[in-house]
Amino acid sequence: MKEDLLNLKALRAFYEIVRTGSVTAAATRIGMSQPAVSRQLAQLEALIGFELFHRDHGRLVPTQDGLLLYEEVSLSLNGFQRIQSLVSDISGFRIGHLKLVAPPSFCEGILPDIVAAFSARFPRVRISVDSHSREVAKSMIATRTVDGGFLIVPVNRDDLHEDPVCANETVCVLQTDNPLARHRTLTPKLLRGEPLILLGYGQNSRATIDATFSRAGVQPDARIETHTVSSACAFAARGLGVALVNRLLAAFYMRPGLVMRRFEPTLSNEYAFVTSSLSTPSRLATEFLKETKRYFANKNLPEL
């Protein structure tokens, strides 16, 4: 390894001598003493077995062989410098592509703030955000099609690693003039016969809500089914029913004429930043997780 480094220095010395026309100028450009540059040149000529310069009254004039070598060394050194620059950019997060997957409501409500903070730190990193069904998202993360994603836990897969980032409860969102709004807390029994706006089948939260109503002996009147918290809140704002949704996500879609009420029994929604357990997370994914945890550590939800 030492010899390889020495040869690189010698080639750089040779390159600068040809480029500048003198040992003195070459020494100045590469930050070495003149005797050191002369030694590097002598070692290089000894190693390759032919002269690179004619010595003409103290001047160094490249030989024909020297000019041929110079052309190749010039290309190689420039390529090496590009590699060094790329390594530096990657190391300093000045280049890269972070690929994420998240539920639509997460993308619309929470991710913009996290991505904005992350991009302020790493402005040249490209970010792709996609939304898919829960099972497709799991597969994309496990196969490393994406660097990571946000999912409700547990994910129940050995090939996925969970880093919990937030937990919050299910709430009821309804119009201010709905008679039920006078209650601070709503229960399945209070919601008996009330038109409900629920997230569609196939989502963990929906299965939990159905089971909760069943235990209370109430048949939920699922008047509208949707797949995003934003649309559920929009339907509630039009007086089409009471939306049972994630409190954290619903906070982004509250508007005049809407209120949020507690739902009991408490139903927790826990999210994690999920990565493949089959390999170490990318450096960009690790930094994004740090930014995500900072966001939630400073996130205060309004009182119910």
XYZ file of N, CA and C in Angstrom, residues 42-267:
678
model
N 12.773 11.058 -9.770
C 13.867 10.096 -9.930
C 13.383 8.686 -9.617
N 12.561 8.543 -8.565
C 12.039 7.226 -8.194
C 11.111 6.688 -9.281
N 10.297 7.561 -9.864
C 9.385 7.128 -10.914
C 10.163 6.643 -12.138
N 11.208 7.385 -12.548
C 12.002 6.972 -13.704
C 12.729 5.657 -13.438
N 13.189 5.488 -12.193
C 13.860 4.238 -11.835
C 12.879 3.064 -11.883
N 11.650 3.330 -11.473
C 10.641 2.276 -11.432
C 10.215 1.843 -12.833
N 10.019 2.812 -13.733
C 9.502 2.465 -15.057
C 10.608 2.091 -16.047
N 11.839 2.515 -15.758
C 12.970 2.061 -16.564
C 13.260 2.877 -17.805
N 12.683 4.069 -17.928
C 13.050 4.942 -19.049
C 12.938 6.409 -18.616
N 13.647 7.265 -19.343
C 13.679 8.684 -18.983
C 12.395 9.382 -19.427
N 11.965 10.311 -18.580
C 10.768 11.080 -18.884
C 11.113 12.487 -19.391
N 12.319 12.940 -19.070
C 12.724 14.296 -19.463
C 14.161 14.285 -20.000
N 14.411 15.200 -20.933
C 15.775 15.541 -21.297
C 16.236 16.646 -20.350
N 17.462 16.547 -19.838
C 18.016 17.610 -18.998
C 18.803 18.545 -19.921
N 18.330 19.761 -20.051
C 18.948 20.718 -20.968
C 19.269 22.005 -20.211
N 20.551 22.085 -19.722
C 21.009 23.264 -18.979
C 20.042 23.627 -17.837
N 19.693 22.619 -17.056
C 18.830 22.851 -15.894
C 17.342 22.803 -16.209
N 16.998 22.768 -17.474
C 15.587 22.697 -17.868
C 15.191 21.243 -18.108
N 13.916 20.955 -17.836
C 13.383 19.611 -18.068
C 12.455 19.661 -19.272
N 12.831 18.949 -20.304
C 12.028 18.894 -21.526
C 11.486 17.468 -21.670
N 10.180 17.299 -21.739
C 9.613 15.940 -21.813
C 10.107 15.194 -23.042
N 10.447 13.928 -22.816
C 10.801 13.061 -23.936
C 9.527 12.638 -24.654
N 9.672 11.983 -25.804
C 8.493 11.485 -26.512
C 7.740 10.479 -25.648
N 8.522 9.604 -24.987
C 7.890 8.647 -24.062
C 7.193 9.376 -22.919
N 7.846 10.446 -22.436
C 7.267 11.227 -21.347
C 5.949 11.863 -21.741
N 5.851 12.364 -22.957
C 4.605 12.981 -23.431
C 3.488 11.948 -23.567
N 3.851 10.734 -24.032
C 2.842 9.677 -24.116
C 2.291 9.335 -22.730
N 3.201 9.211 -21.769
C 2.781 8.887 -20.402
C 1.954 10.029 -19.811
N 2.340 11.258 -20.122
C 1.627 12.431 -19.589
C 0.149 12.399 -19.988
N -0.136 12.050 -21.231
C -1.522 12.012 -21.689
C -2.361 11.038 -20.856
N -1.786 9.869 -20.587
C -2.527 8.870 -19.812
C -2.646 9.261 -18.346
N -1.544 9.796 -17.796
C -1.558 10.230 -16.388
C -2.568 11.350 -16.193
N -2.652 12.249 -17.163
C -3.611 13.356 -17.075
C -5.042 12.837 -16.960
N -5.380 11.856 -17.815
C -6.722 11.266 -17.755
C -6.970 10.561 -16.425
N -5.963 9.800 -15.986
C -6.111 9.016 -14.758
C -6.253 9.907 -13.537
N -5.417 10.926 -13.430
C -5.469 11.816 -12.273
C -6.782 12.598 -12.237
N -7.236 13.037 -13.397
C -8.519 13.747 -13.429
C -9.662 12.830 -13.013
N -9.600 11.553 -13.456
C -10.610 10.587 -13.031
C -10.544 10.334 -11.537
N -9.335 10.239 -11.003
C -9.165 10.020 -9.574
C -9.706 11.201 -8.778
N -9.487 12.402 -9.268
C -9.997 13.585 -8.591
C -11.523 13.609 -8.599
N -12.109 13.142 -9.713
C -13.568 13.060 -9.757
C -14.088 12.054 -8.737
N -13.370 10.940 -8.596
C -13.765 9.936 -7.604
C -13.658 10.521 -6.196
N -12.566 11.224 -5.912
C -12.399 11.853 -4.602
C -13.523 12.843 -4.325
N -13.885 13.606 -5.346
C -14.963 14.585 -5.197
C -16.294 13.896 -4.923
N -16.549 12.785 -5.647
C -17.786 12.036 -5.451
C -17.840 11.438 -4.052
N -16.715 10.865 -3.606
C -16.655 10.293 -2.248
C -16.943 11.375 -1.222
N -16.363 12.540 -1.411
C -16.587 13.649 -0.487
C -18.048 14.073 -0.480
N -18.679 14.129 -1.677
C -20.086 14.515 -1.755
C -20.984 13.493 -1.076
N -20.692 12.204 -1.305
C -21.498 11.158 -0.669
C -21.327 11.201 0.839
N -20.078 11.336 1.284
C -19.797 11.373 2.721
C -20.482 12.555 3.397
N -20.512 13.687 2.707
C -21.114 14.889 3.279
C -22.575 15.057 2.941
N -23.233 14.002 2.400
C -24.652 14.024 2.028
C -24.956 15.160 1.051
N -23.992 15.477 0.186
C -24.234 16.496 -0.834
C -24.763 15.879 -2.122
N -24.958 14.582 -2.103
C -25.504 13.875 -3.256
C -26.168 12.608 -2.726
N -27.133 12.089 -3.448
C -27.795 10.859 -3.014
C -29.266 10.883 -3.367
N -29.918 9.744 -3.176
C -31.335 9.590 -3.505
C -31.990 8.758 -2.409
N -32.899 9.368 -1.667
C -33.621 8.691 -0.592
C -35.012 8.328 -1.095
N -35.345 7.035 -1.020
C -36.639 6.549 -1.500
C -37.473 6.055 -0.316
N -38.701 6.583 -0.207
C -39.571 6.282 0.922
C -40.945 5.841 0.446
N -41.654 5.140 1.330
C -43.043 4.788 1.087
C -43.823 5.110 2.360
N -45.048 5.630 2.194
C -45.844 6.032 3.358
C -47.311 6.082 2.976
N -48.222 5.948 3.952
C -49.655 6.061 3.656
C -49.971 7.457 3.109
N -51.005 7.585 2.268
C -51.338 8.879 1.675
C -51.520 10.002 2.691
N -52.262 9.734 3.777
C -52.492 10.791 4.766
C -51.201 11.204 5.457
N -50.287 10.265 5.625
C -48.978 10.570 6.201
C -48.209 11.488 5.254
N -48.295 11.187 3.962
C -47.597 12.004 2.961
C -48.142 13.424 2.940
N -49.462 13.552 3.076
C -50.092 14.863 2.964
C -49.942 15.691 4.234
N -49.981 15.039 5.394
C -50.001 15.808 6.632
C -48.676 15.963 7.340
N -47.941 14.870 7.487
C -46.748 14.873 8.331
C -45.460 15.007 7.550
N -45.347 14.241 6.473
C -44.072 14.183 5.747
C -43.559 15.529 5.233
N -44.415 16.438 4.755
C -43.865 17.704 4.248
C -42.978 18.432 5.250
N -43.367 18.453 6.524
C -42.551 19.133 7.537
C -41.230 18.407 7.772
N -41.288 17.065 7.819
C -40.062 16.298 8.057
C -39.121 16.426 6.866
N -39.681 16.302 5.661
C -38.862 16.409 4.451
C -38.251 17.806 4.333
N -39.014 18.835 4.707
C -38.496 20.207 4.639
C -37.288 20.369 5.557
N -37.380 19.827 6.780
C -36.262 19.928 7.718
C -35.066 19.120 7.229
N -35.333 17.930 6.689
C -34.252 17.079 6.165
C -33.577 17.756 4.975
N -34.371 18.328 4.078
C -33.821 18.971 2.883
C -33.037 20.232 3.225
N -33.399 20.887 4.315
C -32.636 22.062 4.740
C -31.224 21.658 5.149
N -31.092 20.453 5.699
C -29.767 19.959 6.089
C -29.011 19.384 4.900
N -29.736 18.706 3.997
C -29.104 18.035 2.860
C -29.798 18.471 1.565
N -29.573 19.703 1.125
C -30.347 20.266 0.010
C -30.136 19.584 -1.325
N -29.065 18.845 -1.503
C -28.800 18.233 -2.807
C -29.230 16.769 -2.874
N -29.794 16.255 -1.803
C -30.282 14.872 -1.801
C -31.671 14.822 -2.435
N -31.849 13.940 -3.409
C -33.150 13.743 -4.040
C -34.009 12.845 -3.156
N -35.306 13.129 -3.125
C -36.227 12.344 -2.298
C -37.411 11.904 -3.150
N -37.713 10.612 -3.102
C -38.897 10.067 -3.770
C -39.819 9.502 -2.694
N -41.089 9.868 -2.749
C -42.071 9.377 -1.779
C -43.216 8.735 -2.554
N -43.548 7.499 -2.187
C -44.610 6.775 -2.885
C -45.607 6.245 -1.869
N -46.818 5.978 -2.320
C -47.856 5.397 -1.461
C -48.390 4.123 -2.103
N -48.543 3.096 -1.285
C -49.080 1.820 -1.762
C -49.880 1.190 -0.637
N -50.522 0.099 -0.931
C -51.209 -0.645 0.117
C -50.187 -1.114 1.148
N -50.671 -1.439 2.323
C -49.785 -1.834 3.418
C -48.906 -3.021 3.038
N -49.486 -4.042 2.424
C -48.713 -5.236 2.084
C -47.674 -4.959 0.999
N -48.048 -4.150 0.021
C -47.085 -3.795 -1.026
C -45.946 -2.974 -0.420
N -46.286 -2.048 0.474
C -45.262 -1.235 1.121
C -44.288 -2.116 1.906
N -44.800 -3.103 2.597
C -43.933 -4.024 3.340
C -42.942 -4.711 2.396
N -43.453 -5.198 1.281
C -42.587 -5.903 0.329
C -41.531 -4.974 -0.266
N -41.926 -3.748 -0.568
C -40.972 -2.786 -1.123
C -39.834 -2.502 -0.151
N -40.176 -2.409 1.133
C -39.149 -2.144 2.151
C -38.263 -3.369 2.332
N -38.891 -4.542 2.433
C -38.130 -5.773 2.668
C -37.150 -6.065 1.541
N -37.558 -5.798 0.298
C -36.700 -6.075 -0.856
C -35.773 -4.909 -1.178
N -35.832 -3.870 -0.361
C -34.981 -2.673 -0.501
C -35.233 -1.933 -1.814
N -36.465 -2.055 -2.315
C -36.874 -1.214 -3.441
C -36.906 0.240 -2.997
N -37.228 0.441 -1.712
C -37.156 1.757 -1.085
C -36.243 1.653 0.130
N -35.767 2.795 0.611
C -34.870 2.795 1.769
C -35.608 2.566 3.079
N -36.871 2.937 3.116
C -37.641 2.779 4.342
C -39.029 3.346 4.152
N -39.858 3.213 5.185
C -41.210 3.732 5.080
C -41.902 3.768 6.425
N -43.070 4.393 6.432
C -43.861 4.525 7.653
C -45.036 3.562 7.600
N -45.172 2.759 8.656
C -46.256 1.784 8.728
C -46.797 1.725 10.143
N -48.095 1.415 10.249
C -48.655 1.115 11.567
C -48.080 -0.220 12.019
N -47.691 -0.300 13.279
C -47.098 -1.523 13.814
C -48.124 -2.260 14.662
N -47.902 -3.588 14.821
C -46.742 -4.356 14.367
C -46.839 -4.729 12.893
N -45.670 -4.928 12.274
C -45.667 -5.328 10.867
C -45.632 -6.848 10.714
N -45.227 -7.536 11.787
C -45.277 -9.005 11.808
C -44.519 -9.674 10.665
N -43.299 -9.199 10.433
C -42.433 -9.839 9.432
C -41.008 -9.835 9.947
N -40.343 -10.979 9.839
C -38.966 -11.098 10.318
C -37.979 -10.322 9.454
N -38.351 -10.036 8.205
C -37.418 -9.342 7.325
C -37.564 -7.818 7.390
N -38.347 -7.347 8.374
C -38.524 -5.909 8.554
C -38.125 -5.498 9.964
N -37.506 -4.318 10.059
C -37.091 -3.767 11.352
C -37.903 -2.516 11.656
N -38.457 -2.429 12.869
C -39.305 -1.304 13.260
C -38.558 -0.356 14.201
N -38.624 0.933 13.911
C -38.157 1.981 14.820
C -39.366 2.839 15.167
N -39.982 2.632 16.346
C -41.182 3.403 16.707
C -40.905 4.902 16.674
N -41.857 5.652 16.109
C -41.675 7.102 16.032
C -42.812 7.884 16.675
N -44.025 7.321 16.722
C -45.121 8.058 17.355
C -46.263 7.114 17.697
N -47.063 7.538 18.664
C -48.260 6.795 19.060
C -49.334 7.803 19.449
N -50.542 7.604 18.965
C -51.652 8.495 19.305
C -52.950 7.728 19.167
N -54.039 8.341 19.611
C -55.290 7.612 19.688
C -56.245 7.948 18.544
N -57.273 7.101 18.419
C -58.358 7.359 17.479
C -59.302 8.392 18.087
N -59.761 9.342 17.267
C -60.687 10.384 17.731
C -61.886 10.442 16.792
N -62.881 11.191 17.212
C -64.060 11.442 16.393
C -63.993 12.870 15.865
N -64.173 13.037 14.590
C -64.225 14.366 13.970
C -65.640 14.555 13.439
N -66.281 15.663 13.834
C -67.665 15.904 13.459
C -67.945 17.392 13.381
N -69.082 17.737 12.793
C -69.454 19.141 12.693
C -69.730 19.725 14.074
N -69.442 20.995 14.215
C -69.656 21.681 15.496
C -71.117 21.643 15.916
N -72.031 21.744 14.950
C -73.459 21.786 15.312
C -74.105 20.405 15.423
N -73.295 19.345 15.314
C -73.828 18.002 15.550
C -74.129 17.874 17.047
N -75.313 17.421 17.429
C -75.648 17.299 18.858
C -74.620 16.508 19.663
N -73.937 15.571 19.027
C -72.938 14.778 19.750
C -71.715 15.613 20.135
N -71.545 16.776 19.535
C -70.371 17.607 19.808
C -70.372 18.136 21.234
N -71.545 18.108 21.903
C -71.579 18.605 23.290
C -70.894 17.641 24.259
N -70.649 16.403 23.810
C -69.944 15.427 24.641
C -68.435 15.602 24.469
N -67.699 15.530 25.558
C -66.236 15.583 25.469
C -65.676 14.242 24.996
N -66.423 13.166 25.283
C -65.989 11.828 24.898
C -67.153 11.087 24.260
N -66.863 10.406 23.158
C -67.881 9.619 22.476
C -67.534 8.140 22.574
N -68.564 7.321 22.713
C -68.399 5.870 22.855
C -69.222 5.174 21.778
N -68.989 3.872 21.573
C -69.822 3.147 20.609
C -71.316 3.281 20.900
N -71.699 3.287 22.169
C -73.127 3.391 22.491
C -73.686 4.755 22.120
N -72.905 5.830 22.346
C -73.363 7.162 21.951
C -73.447 7.297 20.434
N -72.634 6.519 19.737
C -72.591 6.584 18.271
C -73.560 5.601 17.610
N -74.374 4.901 18.427
C -75.337 3.946 17.871
C -76.298 4.668 16.916
N -76.403 4.172 15.705
C -77.313 4.759 14.728
C -76.783 6.002 14.045
N -75.627 6.484 14.456
C -75.043 7.687 13.840
C -74.277 7.294 12.575
N -74.462 8.027 11.475
C -73.679 7.734 10.266
C -72.187 7.904 10.550
N -71.429 6.903 10.213
C -69.991 6.945 10.489
C -69.199 7.002 9.181
N -68.068 7.662 9.271
C -67.119 7.728 8.163
C -65.884 6.960 8.618
N -65.636 5.816 7.996
C -64.569 4.932 8.453
C -63.568 4.672 7.325
N -62.342 4.398 7.723
C -61.347 3.984 6.746
C -61.698 2.579 6.269
N -61.403 2.304 5.008
C -61.871 1.082 4.357
C -61.316 -0.193 4.943
N -61.925 -1.294 4.524
C -61.470 -2.614 4.936
C -60.033 -2.843 4.494
N -59.340 -3.679 5.243
C -57.952 -3.988 4.911
C -56.977 -3.163 5.722
N -57.471 -2.174 6.461
C -56.602 -1.368 7.298
C -56.746 -1.821 8.750
N -55.613 -1.839 9.458
C -55.627 -2.311 10.846
C -56.598 -1.520 11.708
N -56.612 -0.193 11.509
C -57.456 0.652 12.353
C -58.935 0.305 12.165
N -59.330 -0.035 10.960
C -60.733 -0.371 10.708
C -61.109 -1.660 11.427
N -60.267 -2.648 11.365
C -60.550 -3.915 12.046
C -60.681 -3.700 13.544
N -59.838 -2.843 14.096
C -59.881 -2.565 15.535
C -61.171 -1.844 15.919
N -61.592 -0.890 15.089
C -62.837 -0.164 15.362
C -64.033 -1.106 15.310
N -64.086 -1.946 14.282
C -65.203 -2.899 14.167
C -65.271 -3.811 15.381
N -64.099 -4.287 15.830
C -64.068 -5.174 16.997
C -64.520 -4.437 18.254
N -64.168 -3.177 18.397
C -64.552 -2.380 19.564
C -66.065 -2.177 19.618
N -66.679 -1.865 18.481
C -68.134 -1.711 18.440
C -68.818 -3.043 18.728
N -68.235 -4.120 18.209
C -68.841 -5.436 18.426
C -68.858 -5.792 19.910
N -67.754 -5.502 20.599
C -67.691 -5.809 22.030
C -68.712 -4.993 22.824
N -69.037 -3.792 22.316
C -70.018 -2.941 22.996
C -71.443 -3.298 22.602
N -71.600 -4.295 21.741
C -72.927 -4.712 21.313
C -73.589 -3.728 20.366
N -72.767 -2.964 19.628
C -73.290 -1.945 18.709
C -72.874 -2.288 17.283
N -73.822 -2.202 16.353
C -73.515 -2.391 14.940
C -73.189 -1.024 14.337
N -71.934 -0.775 13.941
C -71.591 0.546 13.405
C -72.272 0.797 12.066
N -72.796 2.012 11.906
C -73.444 2.393 10.645
C -72.382 3.044 9.752
N -71.612 2.209 9.051
C -70.538 2.718 8.189
C -71.152 3.295 6.924
N -71.529 4.581 7.000
C -72.217 5.217 5.874
C -71.263 5.516 4.720
N -70.039 5.899 5.075
C -69.039 6.218 4.049
C -67.733 5.528 4.403
N -67.127 4.892 3.425
C -65.799 4.298 3.603
C -64.829 5.006 2.675
N -63.673 5.313 3.187
C -62.650 5.994 2.402
C -61.298 5.428 2.790
N -60.240 5.917 2.168
C -58.921 5.358 2.461
C -57.913 6.392 2.935
N -58.353 7.637 3.117
C -57.440 8.660 3.632
C -58.126 9.457 4.730
N -57.325 9.899 5.688
C -57.854 10.720 6.782
C -58.339 12.061 6.252
N -57.631 12.596 5.257
C -58.024 13.898 4.707
C -59.432 13.854 4.115
N -59.740 12.797 3.364
C -61.075 12.705 2.774
C -62.130 12.426 3.838
N -61.784 11.647 4.860
C -62.730 11.379 5.946
C -63.114 12.681 6.642
N -62.134 13.536 6.903
C -62.417 14.823 7.560
C -63.212 15.739 6.629
N -62.940 15.672 5.333
C -63.679 16.491 4.368
C -65.155 16.068 4.332
N -65.407 14.764 4.388
C -66.790 14.289 4.424
C -67.479 14.731 5.713
N -66.761 14.655 6.815
C -67.336 15.085 8.093
C -67.678 16.571 8.060
N -66.835 17.365 7.399
C -67.077 18.812 7.315
C -68.357 19.118 6.543
N -68.778 18.215 5.671
C -70.021 18.396 4.917
C -71.232 17.821 5.657
N -71.027 17.387 6.888
C -72.130 16.880 7.695
C -72.603 15.505 7.304
N -71.715 14.716 6.689
C -72.106 13.389 6.209
C -71.936 12.298 7.249
N -71.433 12.650 8.411
C -71.267 11.669 9.468
C -70.136 12.026 10.401
N -69.841 11.108 11.305
C -68.742 11.265 12.266
C -67.576 10.417 11.775
N -66.431 11.047 11.619
C -65.242 10.326 11.148
C -64.452 9.811 12.330
N -64.112 8.533 12.321
C -63.230 7.947 13.332
C -61.854 7.793 12.699
N -60.936 8.622 13.170
C -59.645 8.716 12.497
C -58.511 8.903 13.496
N -57.302 8.761 12.997
C -56.078 8.955 13.767
C -55.953 10.417 14.191
N -55.791 10.660 15.488
C -55.745 12.036 15.999
C -54.604 12.849 15.385
N -53.422 12.261 15.304
C -52.265 12.979 14.787
C -52.503 13.433 13.353
N -53.006 12.531 12.521
C -53.234 12.871 11.125
C -54.430 13.807 10.957
N -55.466 13.615 11.765
C -56.656 14.453 11.654
C -56.356 15.910 11.982
N -55.371 16.145 12.850
C -55.042 17.513 13.253
C -54.698 18.400 12.059
N -54.193 17.803 10.976
C -53.811 18.587 9.804
C -55.015 19.000 8.953
N -56.178 18.378 9.196
C -57.321 18.617 8.318
C -58.506 19.254 9.033
N -58.268 19.734 10.255
C -59.330 20.434 10.965
C -59.544 21.810 10.330
N -60.796 22.234 10.323
C -61.158 23.512 9.718
C -62.319 24.111 10.505
N -62.616 25.378 10.290
C -63.767 25.968 10.975
C -65.029 25.159 10.726
N -65.792 24.929 11.800
C -67.007 24.126 11.685
C -66.818 22.677 12.045
N -65.553 22.260 12.311
C -65.254 20.897 12.732
C -64.707 20.892 14.152
N -65.048 19.843 14.903
C -64.470 19.652 16.228
C -63.942 18.229 16.333
N -63.049 18.045 17.276
C -62.460 16.734 17.521
C -62.835 16.307 18.937
N -63.300 15.090 19.086
C -63.700 14.576 20.397
C -63.004 13.237 20.669
N -62.773 12.982 21.949
C -62.170 11.712 22.347
C -63.096 10.558 21.985
N -62.475 9.416 21.744
C -63.228 8.189 21.549
C -62.777 7.196 22.604
N -63.746 6.589 23.280
C -63.429 5.554 24.272
C -64.247 4.314 23.959
N -63.629 3.129 24.178
C -62.301 2.910 24.779
C -61.164 3.394 23.868
N -60.044 3.750 24.499
C -58.913 4.284 23.750
C -58.366 3.251 22.768
N -58.197 3.682 21.541
C -57.603 2.835 20.500
C -56.314 3.508 20.047
